[in-house]
């Protein structure tokens, strides 16, 4: 197990290098630079050149990247040229919003999707047809559209939930949850249907498997077989889909945070894009990539816990 | 006629293919028509739009639908229909850019990876892995930061990242056709790689590619409208669907109608892409698997077959075995119908058998004879869609009337099973010890220490060496023979009176086979177990069974004590089968084979079903149903010529 984790961590290093290098190169092409922004329009050419030198922007690109990596490894993600604050501080103020949103969405999809999928695997009929229809709709409708419809229905017409804003968990856990209900549903409704479809398919496969027949032949009851044996085996492919749900929710958070005015990394990325704010964009990309790596690691560990066949190194 | 056929056909067959698609996939056809109409209307916007999309009319702001403004106006009084039509131009342009990029990059790389394999495959694979784990949206945002609010750049970037997934789909589609014979033939015929790919591979993988294109149409639409919604792609006041949704959302408290036109346009277009993709997938899937008609309602087929069954029942009941009071199991007139692609089909017909105490009874037959179905029907293990009639009486208790819960209480404790594939018969995610104690817990209430002792005892009972170490192992850590012993231990956990072993040795090595059979015999002697052994192997029957029932095409064709069956078979099939078995070569002059296979149940005759393969066939054999008749003491045969054929003499001569 420890070797599996170690191997996975080592394998993610090249990914991090390529992603950061790619975005670094891409973002070095962004018109305007931090020195120009920081210096302001009234600065003389000499002041601008001095700032450029101070920020290392006069160095060759590979050297800049090496310095960037060195700084990142020391927790320094650069300076936001628009307000002079360290990028890492800005990001750390917003990171929990996005983590809350994306993790709650994944949990929402996992619970609701699995329940729907298992129910429709056990009894054909309306639940199966519902999952089919819902998964098509879920695939089709963009999250931001679902978000606005939800706001219209549940925040504007019926004032059930706040339409915008975010309450910190530490200030009020209940309000925190309330402020995230609509965003989570908006982000999660489509993926839930996809999870349900996968859960149904793998549950059906499992229920038709030889080892379930053995357990039935041994006299075990249907509920015990489903709750323990079938669910455990069927959850392995469902986990893969949940990993994709997490990554998808991370991407879609960019849109949905905007709709609900949530002060997370996604809305930060949008404003940074509009302002050509390179250090912040690089920082968000780095964090998102780290999230994906961590989630994949958690998935790998879960596979190993659920399935003894992958446990051996 | 389906879409993938049309891929292979020449251009002039396109209209016909399209018509066929419309007939088989109406939803897909409607989606396609909708998309075509939406694109045409958007392209024609300058001609048909009632207003300039940028014309403001503040006096008519925030108005609902009216004769002047069919879809109403926005907060600046701009006509929503005009904005929708003009917005569609930009939206569809973006979608085409993204889908085009996806296909231009994804298809060739997938073809190359799948067809060339080796280093190219690994290289492409690494890139695909990388792209799949990058948060796509951040790359798109970076591109937007570079190029300003340039939608074209963003959509091309979206396509470039999405190409990774398409490349993988194409690769696996190519892999599945690459090894097929006609590709090898083309290679032998001297066609070059690109020629083979163009002429033979591409047409076969065209289905998945079109499906991917359609799916990506939907995704690209989501990205395009999403970016416009964020104000990052199309810059207001230029009309765009995403921008219209954004404008509607700012005035959501005052005017909710504004959301409808653009929202519905995005939702329907997106839905059309997804449904079209699904329909094409179904169409191409059908053409690959051969068009299989949907399952017909069960009623019709069963009434069709009902007549034959009726005749047979009338004939066979004359020979119903007298109820043996000592019998552990009595099966009478068991009929099983299962759902096949053609409908409900009878696969077991009027099978009757008894199993006495400590008796080992073989059920012998080829695959398709219905022997496993008979075995599963006894314990109620067939799929619920199947129909089982007749009587199964286990120690005097009728099983066919029990519900699933009552059956569960019978299984394991009265009748237990051992199956063919020991390696897949054990839940791979739990240890042997856990699985055994699961079943022990079901049958005995005891403390966990006592349960552990019982588990160890069971493993000892099936002669497994070192039980304490085996209970910690997972099924994949066992050999086939060990796994089968564990399965037998599992079956014994509830102290059953009857063990049904369905081909228990078929998947095992010959030496292990003998050990397992020996174990079954020992268990019978030690515990007084009765055994039904389902097998195709006459050697196994000769080795261990007391009595055997020969099944052919769902019917009992012969039933006798094993000795009798070997020295004096009455049915040509039994005699022929024994000649086929190398283990019994001592009986036969040379190894023979019965030509042909068991016909599928859909084609079974009411008269002799073996006739087509029988060397003693006469036209009279296929006139009437053949009854099962007594041919001696405890010997029954279903053959109209059994008394005139002297099969055992023939055998003795040889």
CSV table of C-alpha atoms in Angstrom, one decimal, chain A residues 14-15 18-19 22-23 26-27 29-31 122 136-137 139-142 144-145 148-149 151-152 155-157 159 163 197 210-211 213-222 224 228-230 232-233 236 247 250-251 254-255 258-259 266 269-270 272-274 276 281 284-285 288-289 292 296 306-309 311-312, chain B residues 127 130 132-135 137-139 141-148 222-223 225-227 229-230 232 242 245 249 252-253 256 259 263 266-267 270-271 274-275 278 376 380-382 384 404 408-409 411-412 415-417 419-421 424-430 434-435 438-439 441-443 474 476-477 487 490 502:
chain,number,residue,atom,x,y,z
A,14,UNK,CA,6.2,14.9,-14.4
A,15,UNK,CA,2.5,15.9,-14.8
A,18,UNK,CA,4.5,19.7,-17.8
A,19,UNK,CA,1.3,21.5,-16.7
A,22,UNK,CA,2.9,24.7,-20.4
A,23,UNK,CA,0.8,27.3,-18.6
A,26,UNK,CA,1.3,30.2,-22.6
A,27,UNK,CA,1.0,32.9,-20.0
A,29,UNK,CA,2.6,35.2,-24.2
A,30,UNK,CA,-0.1,37.2,-22.5
A,31,UNK,CA,0.1,40.8,-23.7
A,122,UNK,CA,-32.8,-4.0,-8.7
A,136,UNK,CA,-29.4,12.4,-21.2
A,137,UNK,CA,-30.6,15.7,-19.8
A,139,UNK,CA,-25.3,15.3,-20.2
A,140,UNK,CA,-27.0,17.9,-22.3
A,141,UNK,CA,-27.7,20.9,-20.1
A,142,UNK,CA,-24.7,23.1,-19.2
A,144,UNK,CA,-24.6,27.5,-15.6
A,145,UNK,CA,-28.0,27.2,-17.3
A,148,UNK,CA,-29.9,30.2,-13.4
A,149,UNK,CA,-33.0,28.1,-13.7
A,151,UNK,CA,-32.0,30.6,-9.0
A,152,UNK,CA,-35.2,31.7,-10.8
A,155,UNK,CA,-34.4,31.8,-4.9
A,156,UNK,CA,-36.4,34.3,-6.9
A,157,UNK,CA,-39.9,32.8,-7.2
A,159,UNK,CA,-37.4,32.4,-1.6
A,163,UNK,CA,-29.5,33.3,-4.7
A,197,UNK,CA,-26.1,5.2,-15.0
A,210,UNK,CA,-20.8,-16.0,-10.6
A,211,UNK,CA,-19.9,-15.0,-7.1
A,213,UNK,CA,-24.8,-16.7,-7.6
A,214,UNK,CA,-22.6,-18.6,-5.2
A,215,UNK,CA,-23.7,-16.4,-2.3
A,216,UNK,CA,-27.4,-16.8,-3.3
A,217,UNK,CA,-26.9,-20.6,-3.6
A,218,UNK,CA,-25.4,-20.5,-0.1
A,219,UNK,CA,-28.6,-19.0,1.2
A,220,UNK,CA,-27.6,-15.4,1.7
A,221,UNK,CA,-30.5,-13.0,1.5
A,222,UNK,CA,-30.9,-10.5,-1.3
A,224,UNK,CA,-27.3,-8.7,2.5
A,228,UNK,CA,-22.3,-5.8,1.2
A,229,UNK,CA,-21.0,-7.9,-1.7
A,230,UNK,CA,-22.6,-6.4,-4.8
A,232,UNK,CA,-18.6,-3.2,-2.9
A,233,UNK,CA,-17.8,-4.8,-6.2
A,236,UNK,CA,-15.2,0.2,-8.2
A,247,UNK,CA,-12.6,17.1,-12.2
A,250,UNK,CA,-13.7,21.8,-10.8
A,251,UNK,CA,-13.9,23.1,-14.3
A,254,UNK,CA,-15.6,28.6,-12.9
A,255,UNK,CA,-19.1,29.2,-14.4
A,258,UNK,CA,-19.9,33.4,-11.2
A,259,UNK,CA,-23.7,32.8,-11.2
A,266,UNK,CA,-13.2,29.8,-10.3
A,269,UNK,CA,-9.8,32.9,-12.5
A,270,UNK,CA,-12.4,34.6,-14.6
A,272,UNK,CA,-7.8,37.3,-13.7
A,273,UNK,CA,-8.4,36.2,-17.3
A,274,UNK,CA,-10.3,39.4,-18.1
A,276,UNK,CA,-4.6,39.4,-18.0
A,281,UNK,CA,-3.9,32.5,-13.3
A,284,UNK,CA,-5.2,28.8,-9.9
A,285,UNK,CA,-3.9,26.4,-12.5
A,288,UNK,CA,-6.4,22.9,-9.8
A,289,UNK,CA,-3.8,20.6,-11.0
A,292,UNK,CA,-6.7,16.6,-9.6
A,296,UNK,CA,-6.5,10.6,-8.3
A,306,UNK,CA,-11.9,-2.1,-2.2
A,307,UNK,CA,-10.2,-4.5,-4.4
A,308,UNK,CA,-7.5,-6.7,-3.0
A,309,UNK,CA,-6.3,-7.6,-6.5
A,311,UNK,CA,-3.3,-4.1,-3.5
A,312,UNK,CA,-0.2,-6.0,-4.4
B,127,UNK,CA,0.1,12.9,-24.3
B,130,UNK,CA,-1.5,14.3,-19.7
B,132,UNK,CA,-6.9,14.2,-19.8
B,133,UNK,CA,-5.6,15.1,-16.3
B,134,UNK,CA,-5.1,18.8,-17.0
B,135,UNK,CA,-8.0,21.1,-15.8
B,137,UNK,CA,-10.9,25.2,-18.4
B,138,UNK,CA,-7.6,26.7,-17.1
B,139,UNK,CA,-5.9,26.2,-20.4
B,141,UNK,CA,-8.7,30.7,-19.8
B,142,UNK,CA,-5.0,31.1,-20.3
B,143,UNK,CA,-5.6,31.2,-24.1
B,144,UNK,CA,-8.3,33.8,-23.6
B,145,UNK,CA,-5.9,35.9,-21.5
B,146,UNK,CA,-3.4,35.7,-24.3
B,147,UNK,CA,-5.7,36.5,-27.2
B,148,UNK,CA,-8.1,38.8,-25.4
B,222,UNK,CA,-21.7,24.4,-23.4
B,223,UNK,CA,-18.2,25.9,-23.5
B,225,UNK,CA,-22.3,29.7,-24.3
B,226,UNK,CA,-20.5,29.4,-21.0
B,227,UNK,CA,-17.7,31.7,-22.0
B,229,UNK,CA,-22.0,34.1,-20.3
B,230,UNK,CA,-18.9,35.0,-18.4
B,232,UNK,CA,-15.0,36.2,-21.9
B,242,UNK,CA,-24.5,32.9,-23.6
B,245,UNK,CA,-28.5,34.4,-20.7
B,249,UNK,CA,-29.7,36.7,-15.2
B,252,UNK,CA,-33.9,38.0,-13.2
B,253,UNK,CA,-35.8,39.8,-10.4
B,256,UNK,CA,-38.0,36.3,-16.0
B,259,UNK,CA,-34.2,33.9,-19.9
B,263,UNK,CA,-32.2,29.3,-22.4
B,266,UNK,CA,-29.2,26.3,-25.7
B,267,UNK,CA,-31.1,23.5,-23.9
B,270,UNK,CA,-27.5,20.7,-26.6
B,271,UNK,CA,-30.2,18.0,-26.2
B,274,UNK,CA,-26.7,14.3,-27.3
B,275,UNK,CA,-29.7,12.5,-28.6
B,278,UNK,CA,-27.1,8.3,-28.9
B,376,UNK,CA,-30.5,-24.1,-11.4
B,380,UNK,CA,-34.8,-21.3,-7.9
B,381,UNK,CA,-31.6,-19.8,-9.2
B,382,UNK,CA,-32.8,-19.0,-12.7
B,384,UNK,CA,-36.8,-14.0,-12.5
B,404,UNK,CA,-37.4,-15.6,-2.8
B,408,UNK,CA,-33.1,-18.3,0.5
B,409,UNK,CA,-33.8,-20.3,3.7
B,411,UNK,CA,-30.7,-22.8,-0.2
B,412,UNK,CA,-27.5,-23.7,1.6
B,415,UNK,CA,-29.8,-27.8,-1.2
B,416,UNK,CA,-26.4,-26.4,-2.0
B,417,UNK,CA,-24.5,-25.7,-5.1
B,419,UNK,CA,-20.4,-24.3,-9.9
B,420,UNK,CA,-18.0,-24.7,-12.8
B,421,UNK,CA,-15.6,-21.8,-12.5
B,424,UNK,CA,-15.0,-16.5,-10.5
B,425,UNK,CA,-17.4,-18.1,-8.0
B,426,UNK,CA,-15.9,-16.4,-5.0
B,427,UNK,CA,-16.4,-12.7,-4.3
B,428,UNK,CA,-12.9,-11.3,-5.1
B,429,UNK,CA,-13.1,-8.5,-2.6
B,430,UNK,CA,-13.2,-10.6,0.6
B,434,UNK,CA,-14.9,-13.8,5.7
B,435,UNK,CA,-16.9,-15.5,2.9
B,438,UNK,CA,-20.8,-15.0,6.0
B,439,UNK,CA,-22.5,-18.3,5.0
B,441,UNK,CA,-23.5,-17.0,10.1
B,442,UNK,CA,-26.5,-17.4,7.9
B,443,UNK,CA,-27.1,-21.0,9.0
B,474,UNK,CA,-8.2,-13.7,-1.1
B,476,UNK,CA,-7.2,-14.7,-6.4
B,477,UNK,CA,-4.5,-16.1,-4.2
B,487,UNK,CA,-16.6,-23.5,-2.9
B,490,UNK,CA,-19.1,-22.9,1.4
B,502,UNK,CA,-22.7,-28.1,-12.0
